[in-house]
Coordinates of C-alpha atoms in Angstrom, one line a residue:
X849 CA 66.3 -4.5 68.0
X850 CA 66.5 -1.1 70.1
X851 CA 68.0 1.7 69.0
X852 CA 70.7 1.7 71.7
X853 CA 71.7 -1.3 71.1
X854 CA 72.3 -0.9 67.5
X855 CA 74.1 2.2 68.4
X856 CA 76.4 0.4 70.9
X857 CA 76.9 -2.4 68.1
X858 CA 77.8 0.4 65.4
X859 CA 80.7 0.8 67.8
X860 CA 82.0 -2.5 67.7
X861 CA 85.2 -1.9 65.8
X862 CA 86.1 0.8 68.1
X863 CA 86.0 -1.7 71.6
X864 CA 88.8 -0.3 73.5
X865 CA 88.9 -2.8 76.3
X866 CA 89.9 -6.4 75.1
X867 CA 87.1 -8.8 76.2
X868 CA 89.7 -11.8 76.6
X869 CA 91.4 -9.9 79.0
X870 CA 88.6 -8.1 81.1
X871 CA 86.9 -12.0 81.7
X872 CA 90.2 -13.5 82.6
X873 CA 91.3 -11.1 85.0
X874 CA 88.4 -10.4 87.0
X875 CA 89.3 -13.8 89.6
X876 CA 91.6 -16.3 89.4
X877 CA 90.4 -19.7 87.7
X878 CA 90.4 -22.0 90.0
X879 CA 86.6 -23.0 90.3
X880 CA 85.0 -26.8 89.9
X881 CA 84.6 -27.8 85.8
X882 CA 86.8 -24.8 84.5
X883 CA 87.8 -27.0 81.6
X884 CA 85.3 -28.6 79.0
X885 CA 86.2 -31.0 75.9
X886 CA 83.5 -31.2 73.3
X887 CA 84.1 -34.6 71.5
X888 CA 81.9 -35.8 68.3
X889 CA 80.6 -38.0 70.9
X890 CA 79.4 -34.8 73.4
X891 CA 78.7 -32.6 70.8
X892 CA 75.9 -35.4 69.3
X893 CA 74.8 -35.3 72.6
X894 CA 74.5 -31.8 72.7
X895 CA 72.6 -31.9 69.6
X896 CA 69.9 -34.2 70.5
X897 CA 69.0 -32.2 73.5
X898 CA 69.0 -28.7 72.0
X899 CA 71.9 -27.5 73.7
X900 CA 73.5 -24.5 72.1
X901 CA 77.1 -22.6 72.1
X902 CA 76.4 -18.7 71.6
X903 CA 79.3 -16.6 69.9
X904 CA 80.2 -14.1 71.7
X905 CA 79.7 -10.6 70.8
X906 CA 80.9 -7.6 72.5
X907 CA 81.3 -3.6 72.9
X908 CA 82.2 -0.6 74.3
X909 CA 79.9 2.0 75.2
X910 CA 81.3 5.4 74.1
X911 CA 80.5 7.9 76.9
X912 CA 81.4 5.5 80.1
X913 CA 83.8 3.0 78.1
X914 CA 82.5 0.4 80.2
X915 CA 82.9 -2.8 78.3
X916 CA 79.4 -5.1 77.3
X917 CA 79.0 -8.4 76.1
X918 CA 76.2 -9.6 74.1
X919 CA 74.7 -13.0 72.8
X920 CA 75.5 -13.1 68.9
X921 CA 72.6 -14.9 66.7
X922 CA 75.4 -16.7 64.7
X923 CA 75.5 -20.2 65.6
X924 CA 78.9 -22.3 65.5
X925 CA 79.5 -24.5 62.8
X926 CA 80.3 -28.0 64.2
X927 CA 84.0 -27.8 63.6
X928 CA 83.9 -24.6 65.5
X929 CA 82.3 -26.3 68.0
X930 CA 84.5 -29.6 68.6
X931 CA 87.2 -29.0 70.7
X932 CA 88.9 -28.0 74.1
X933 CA 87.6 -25.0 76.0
X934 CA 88.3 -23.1 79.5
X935 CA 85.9 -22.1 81.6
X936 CA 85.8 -18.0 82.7
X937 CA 85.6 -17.3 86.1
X938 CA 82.3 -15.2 85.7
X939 CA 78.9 -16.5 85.4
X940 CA 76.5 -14.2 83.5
X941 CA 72.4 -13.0 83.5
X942 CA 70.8 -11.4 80.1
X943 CA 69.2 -8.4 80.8
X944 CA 65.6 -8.6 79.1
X945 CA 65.8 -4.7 79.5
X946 CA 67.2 -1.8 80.6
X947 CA 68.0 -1.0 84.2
X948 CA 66.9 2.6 85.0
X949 CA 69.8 2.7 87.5
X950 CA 71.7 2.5 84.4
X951 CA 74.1 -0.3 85.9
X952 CA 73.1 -2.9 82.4
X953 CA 71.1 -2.4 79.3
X954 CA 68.7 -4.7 77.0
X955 CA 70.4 -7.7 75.4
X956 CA 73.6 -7.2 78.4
X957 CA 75.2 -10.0 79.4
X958 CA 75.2 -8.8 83.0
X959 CA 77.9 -10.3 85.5
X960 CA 76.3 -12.0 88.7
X961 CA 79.0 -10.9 90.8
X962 CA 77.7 -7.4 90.8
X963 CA 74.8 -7.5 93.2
X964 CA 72.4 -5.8 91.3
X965 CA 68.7 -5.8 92.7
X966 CA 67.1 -7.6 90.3
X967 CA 63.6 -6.4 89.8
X968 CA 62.8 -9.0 87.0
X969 CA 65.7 -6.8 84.6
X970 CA 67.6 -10.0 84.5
X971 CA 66.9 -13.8 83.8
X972 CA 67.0 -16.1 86.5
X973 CA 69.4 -18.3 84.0
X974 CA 72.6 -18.4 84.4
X975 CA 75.3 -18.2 81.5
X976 CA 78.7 -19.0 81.7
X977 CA 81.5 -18.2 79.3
X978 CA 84.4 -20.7 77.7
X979 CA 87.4 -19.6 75.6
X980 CA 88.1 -22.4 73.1
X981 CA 91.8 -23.5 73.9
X982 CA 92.5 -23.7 69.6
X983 CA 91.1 -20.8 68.1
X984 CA 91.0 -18.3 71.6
X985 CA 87.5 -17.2 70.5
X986 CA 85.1 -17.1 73.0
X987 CA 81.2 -19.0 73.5
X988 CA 78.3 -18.7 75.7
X989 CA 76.5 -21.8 77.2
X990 CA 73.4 -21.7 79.9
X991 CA 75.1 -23.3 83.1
X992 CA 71.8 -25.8 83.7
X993 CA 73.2 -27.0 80.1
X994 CA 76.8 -27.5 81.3
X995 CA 76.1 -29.8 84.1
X996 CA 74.1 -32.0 82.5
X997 CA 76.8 -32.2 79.6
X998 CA 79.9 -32.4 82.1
X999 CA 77.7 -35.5 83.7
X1000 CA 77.0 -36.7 80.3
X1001 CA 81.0 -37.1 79.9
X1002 CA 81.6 -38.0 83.4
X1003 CA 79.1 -41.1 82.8
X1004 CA 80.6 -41.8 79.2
X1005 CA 84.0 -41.8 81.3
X1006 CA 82.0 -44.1 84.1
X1007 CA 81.2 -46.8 81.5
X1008 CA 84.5 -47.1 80.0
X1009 CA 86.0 -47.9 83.5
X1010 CA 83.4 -50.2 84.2
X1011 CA 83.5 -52.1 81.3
X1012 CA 87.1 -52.2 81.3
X1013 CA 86.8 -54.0 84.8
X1014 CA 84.3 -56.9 83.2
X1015 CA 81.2 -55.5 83.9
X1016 CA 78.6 -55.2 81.2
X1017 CA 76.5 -51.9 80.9
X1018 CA 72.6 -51.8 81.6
X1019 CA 70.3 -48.5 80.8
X1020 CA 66.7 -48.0 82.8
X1021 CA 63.5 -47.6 80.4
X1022 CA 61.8 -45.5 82.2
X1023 CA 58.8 -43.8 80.9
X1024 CA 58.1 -40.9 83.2
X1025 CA 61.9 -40.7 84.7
X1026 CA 64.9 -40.2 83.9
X1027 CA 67.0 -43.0 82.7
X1028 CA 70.3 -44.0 84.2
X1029 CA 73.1 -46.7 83.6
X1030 CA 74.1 -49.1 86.2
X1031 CA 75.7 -52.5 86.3
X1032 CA 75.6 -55.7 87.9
X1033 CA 77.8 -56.7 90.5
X1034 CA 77.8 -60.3 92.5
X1035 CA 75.7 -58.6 95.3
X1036 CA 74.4 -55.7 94.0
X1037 CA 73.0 -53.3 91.8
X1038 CA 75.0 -50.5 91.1
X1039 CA 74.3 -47.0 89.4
X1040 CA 76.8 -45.5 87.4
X1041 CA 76.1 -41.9 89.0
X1042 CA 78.7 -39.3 90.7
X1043 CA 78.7 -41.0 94.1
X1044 CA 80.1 -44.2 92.1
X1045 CA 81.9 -42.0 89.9
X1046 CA 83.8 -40.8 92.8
X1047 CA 84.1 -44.3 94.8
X1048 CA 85.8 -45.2 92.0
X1049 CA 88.5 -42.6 91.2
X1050 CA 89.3 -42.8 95.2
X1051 CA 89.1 -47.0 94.9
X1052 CA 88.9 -48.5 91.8
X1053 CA 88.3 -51.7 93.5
X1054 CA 85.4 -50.0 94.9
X1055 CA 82.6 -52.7 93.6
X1056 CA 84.7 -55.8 94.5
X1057 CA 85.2 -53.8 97.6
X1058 CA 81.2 -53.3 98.1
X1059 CA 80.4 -56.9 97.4
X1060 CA 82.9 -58.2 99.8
X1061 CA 81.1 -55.9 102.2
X1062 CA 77.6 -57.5 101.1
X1063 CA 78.7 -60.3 101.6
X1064 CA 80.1 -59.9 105.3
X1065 CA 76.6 -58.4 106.3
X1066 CA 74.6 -61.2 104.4
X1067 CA 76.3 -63.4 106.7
X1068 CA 75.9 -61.4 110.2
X1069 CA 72.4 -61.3 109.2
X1070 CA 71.8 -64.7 108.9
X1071 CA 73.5 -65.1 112.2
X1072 CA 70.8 -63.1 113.6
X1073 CA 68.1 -66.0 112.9
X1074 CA 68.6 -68.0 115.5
X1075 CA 68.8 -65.0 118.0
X1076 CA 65.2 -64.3 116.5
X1077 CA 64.0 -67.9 117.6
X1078 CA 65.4 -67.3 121.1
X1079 CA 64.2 -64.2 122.2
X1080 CA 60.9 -65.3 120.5
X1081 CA 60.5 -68.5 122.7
X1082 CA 60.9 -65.9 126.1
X1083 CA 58.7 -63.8 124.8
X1084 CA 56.5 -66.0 124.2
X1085 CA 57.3 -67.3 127.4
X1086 CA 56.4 -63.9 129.0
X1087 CA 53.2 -63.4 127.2
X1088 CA 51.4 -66.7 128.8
X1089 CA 53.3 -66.3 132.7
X1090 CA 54.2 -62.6 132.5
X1091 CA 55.3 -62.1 136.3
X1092 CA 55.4 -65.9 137.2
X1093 CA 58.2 -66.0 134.2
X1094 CA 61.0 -68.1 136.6
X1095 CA 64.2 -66.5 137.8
X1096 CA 66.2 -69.0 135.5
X1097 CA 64.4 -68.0 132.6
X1098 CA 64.6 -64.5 133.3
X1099 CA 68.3 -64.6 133.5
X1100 CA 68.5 -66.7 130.2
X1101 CA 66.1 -64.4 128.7
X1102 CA 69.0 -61.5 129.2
X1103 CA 72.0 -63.2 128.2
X1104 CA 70.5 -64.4 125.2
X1105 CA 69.3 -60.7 124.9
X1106 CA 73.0 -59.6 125.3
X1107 CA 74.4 -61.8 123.3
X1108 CA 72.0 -60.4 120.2
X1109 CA 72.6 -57.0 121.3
X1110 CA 76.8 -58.1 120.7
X1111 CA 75.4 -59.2 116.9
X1112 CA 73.0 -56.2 116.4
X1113 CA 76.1 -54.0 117.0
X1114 CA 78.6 -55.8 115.0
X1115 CA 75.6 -55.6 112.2
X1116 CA 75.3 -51.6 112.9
X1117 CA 79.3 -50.8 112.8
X1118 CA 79.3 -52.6 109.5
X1119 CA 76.9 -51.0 108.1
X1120 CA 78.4 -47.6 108.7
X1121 CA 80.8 -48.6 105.9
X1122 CA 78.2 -47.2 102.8
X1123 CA 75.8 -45.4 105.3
X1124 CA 74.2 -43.0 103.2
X1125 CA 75.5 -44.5 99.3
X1126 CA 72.1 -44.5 97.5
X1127 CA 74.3 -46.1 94.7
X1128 CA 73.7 -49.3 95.0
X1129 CA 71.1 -51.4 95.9
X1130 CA 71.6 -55.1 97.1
X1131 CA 69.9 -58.2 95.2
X1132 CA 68.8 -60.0 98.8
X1133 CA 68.8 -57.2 101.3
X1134 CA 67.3 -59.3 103.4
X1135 CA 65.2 -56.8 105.1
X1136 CA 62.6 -59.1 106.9
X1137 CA 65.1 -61.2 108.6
X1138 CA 66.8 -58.2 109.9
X1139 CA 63.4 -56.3 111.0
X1140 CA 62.2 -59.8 112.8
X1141 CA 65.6 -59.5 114.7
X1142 CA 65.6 -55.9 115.4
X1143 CA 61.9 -56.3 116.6
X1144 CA 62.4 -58.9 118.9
X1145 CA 65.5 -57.4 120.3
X1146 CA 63.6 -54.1 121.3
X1147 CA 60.9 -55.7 122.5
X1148 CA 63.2 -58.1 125.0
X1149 CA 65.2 -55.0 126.1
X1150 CA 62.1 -53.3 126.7
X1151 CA 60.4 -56.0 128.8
X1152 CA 63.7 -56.3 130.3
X1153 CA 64.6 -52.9 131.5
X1154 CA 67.7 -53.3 129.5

């Protein structure tokens, strides 16, 4: 270790500025997952993917009395560890070495609201800080390790509503991906991911609500079989006579391309419902049907001038 920063660390006992109250008054908490509960459950989780909780060290240099924070080497023991925690407002770089501007030293935890240029001084990972709500002290975490832990809960949270509601549990085996849950519904399958997390808080009829929906369009699209036939037979019709197609089956060519225009757009204003959900994927989506009657219906309107 450097010699300045064992000199800083000599100083320890002598920190004037209290770190507590420098991180919690810098700006207001208020920002998305400012709280964090560490359960057996998470912190097992944690575990398996090599996810660690820093102590938090920290100083006060003598000659500017500008407070620093360090990473400790100490490790938590898991009773430590288990708990309630709220989140800082700051997020944090370490500081591989020392700026020459002066601004941070080796070892730093540097603030990343200070817009430092960083010239390669400072990791590109982020840290973030939480004060465990029981004991006050406070622990480092790397950010990229947060969100996958808060949407390790949030999916532990996502299969306990599910479940609750009937539905049984299913995990992906995938061997080059990442695995997700997801359950079956009557119509669909659905993946137990933030977009359902979030369907759900706002509806928790949300998947009785999306197979009703299913089932509507299932049954538009079917309508749309016979329109297929029709507009098939005139275009059919038109490919053998072309301009010696007759006036009456011109005219019965465009109503019945009217009419399947009136049932594409019922078909499109329903599906605006879950435009854009890449939840859930239906069992019979019937996507041929509905390309064979989108085809034939461009193709008529085309021919048509319509």
């Amino acid at each position: 270790m450097k010699k300045h920063y064992q000199k800083y660390c000599m100083h320890f006992a002598y920190a004037i500025i209290s770190t507590s109250t420098f991180l919690f008054t810098t700006r207001a908490v208020g920002q998305e997952n400012n709280s964090l509960s560490i359960s057996g459950n998470v912190y097992k989780y944690m575990k398996d993917k090599d996810f660690k909780l820093w102590s938090l060290l920290h100083d006060t240099i003598i000659e500017t009395k500008r407070p620093v924070l360090f990473l400790s080497n100490e490790i938590p023991s898991d009773n430590q560890i288990i708990g309630s925690y709220s989140k800082t407002p700051n997020q944090y770089r370490y500081a591989r070495r020392d700026d020459r501007r002066g601004n941070y030293i080796e070892n730093e935890l540097v603030d990343t609201s200070n817009e430092y240029n960083n010239d390669g001084g400072l990791s590109e990972i982020v840290y973030s800080i939480y004060k465990n709500d029981s004991s006050g002290k406070l622990y480092v975490m790397k950010e990229e390790n947060l969100k996958s832990i808060m949407a390790f809960i949030q999916t532990q949270e996502l299969i306990k509503i599910v479940e609750k509601q009937g539905y049984k549990v299913y995990e992906t085996k995938e061997a080059y991906y990442e695995n997700y849950y997801y359950i079956k519904s009557k119509t669909c399958e659905v993946k137990l991911d933030n977009w359902t997390y979030n369907e759900l808080k706002n509806n928790p009829s949300y998947i009785t609500s999306l197979d009703n929906y299913q089932i509507k369009l299932k049954s538009l699209v079917q309508q749309t079989i016979p329109h297929s036939k029709t507009l098939d037979k005139y275009l059919g019709l038109y490919r053998i006579q072309k301009s010696k197609l007759s006036t009456g089956n011109i005219n019965a060519w465009k109503n019945a391309t009217s009419q399947a225009q009136k049932l594409n757009d019922q078909i499109s204003k329903l599906g605006e419902l879950y435009a854009g959900n890449p939840s859930f994927v239906p069992f019979d989506p019937m996507t041929n049907t509905r390309r064979q009657f989108t085809d034939s219906l461009g193709a008529s309107k085309g021919l048509l001038g319509i």
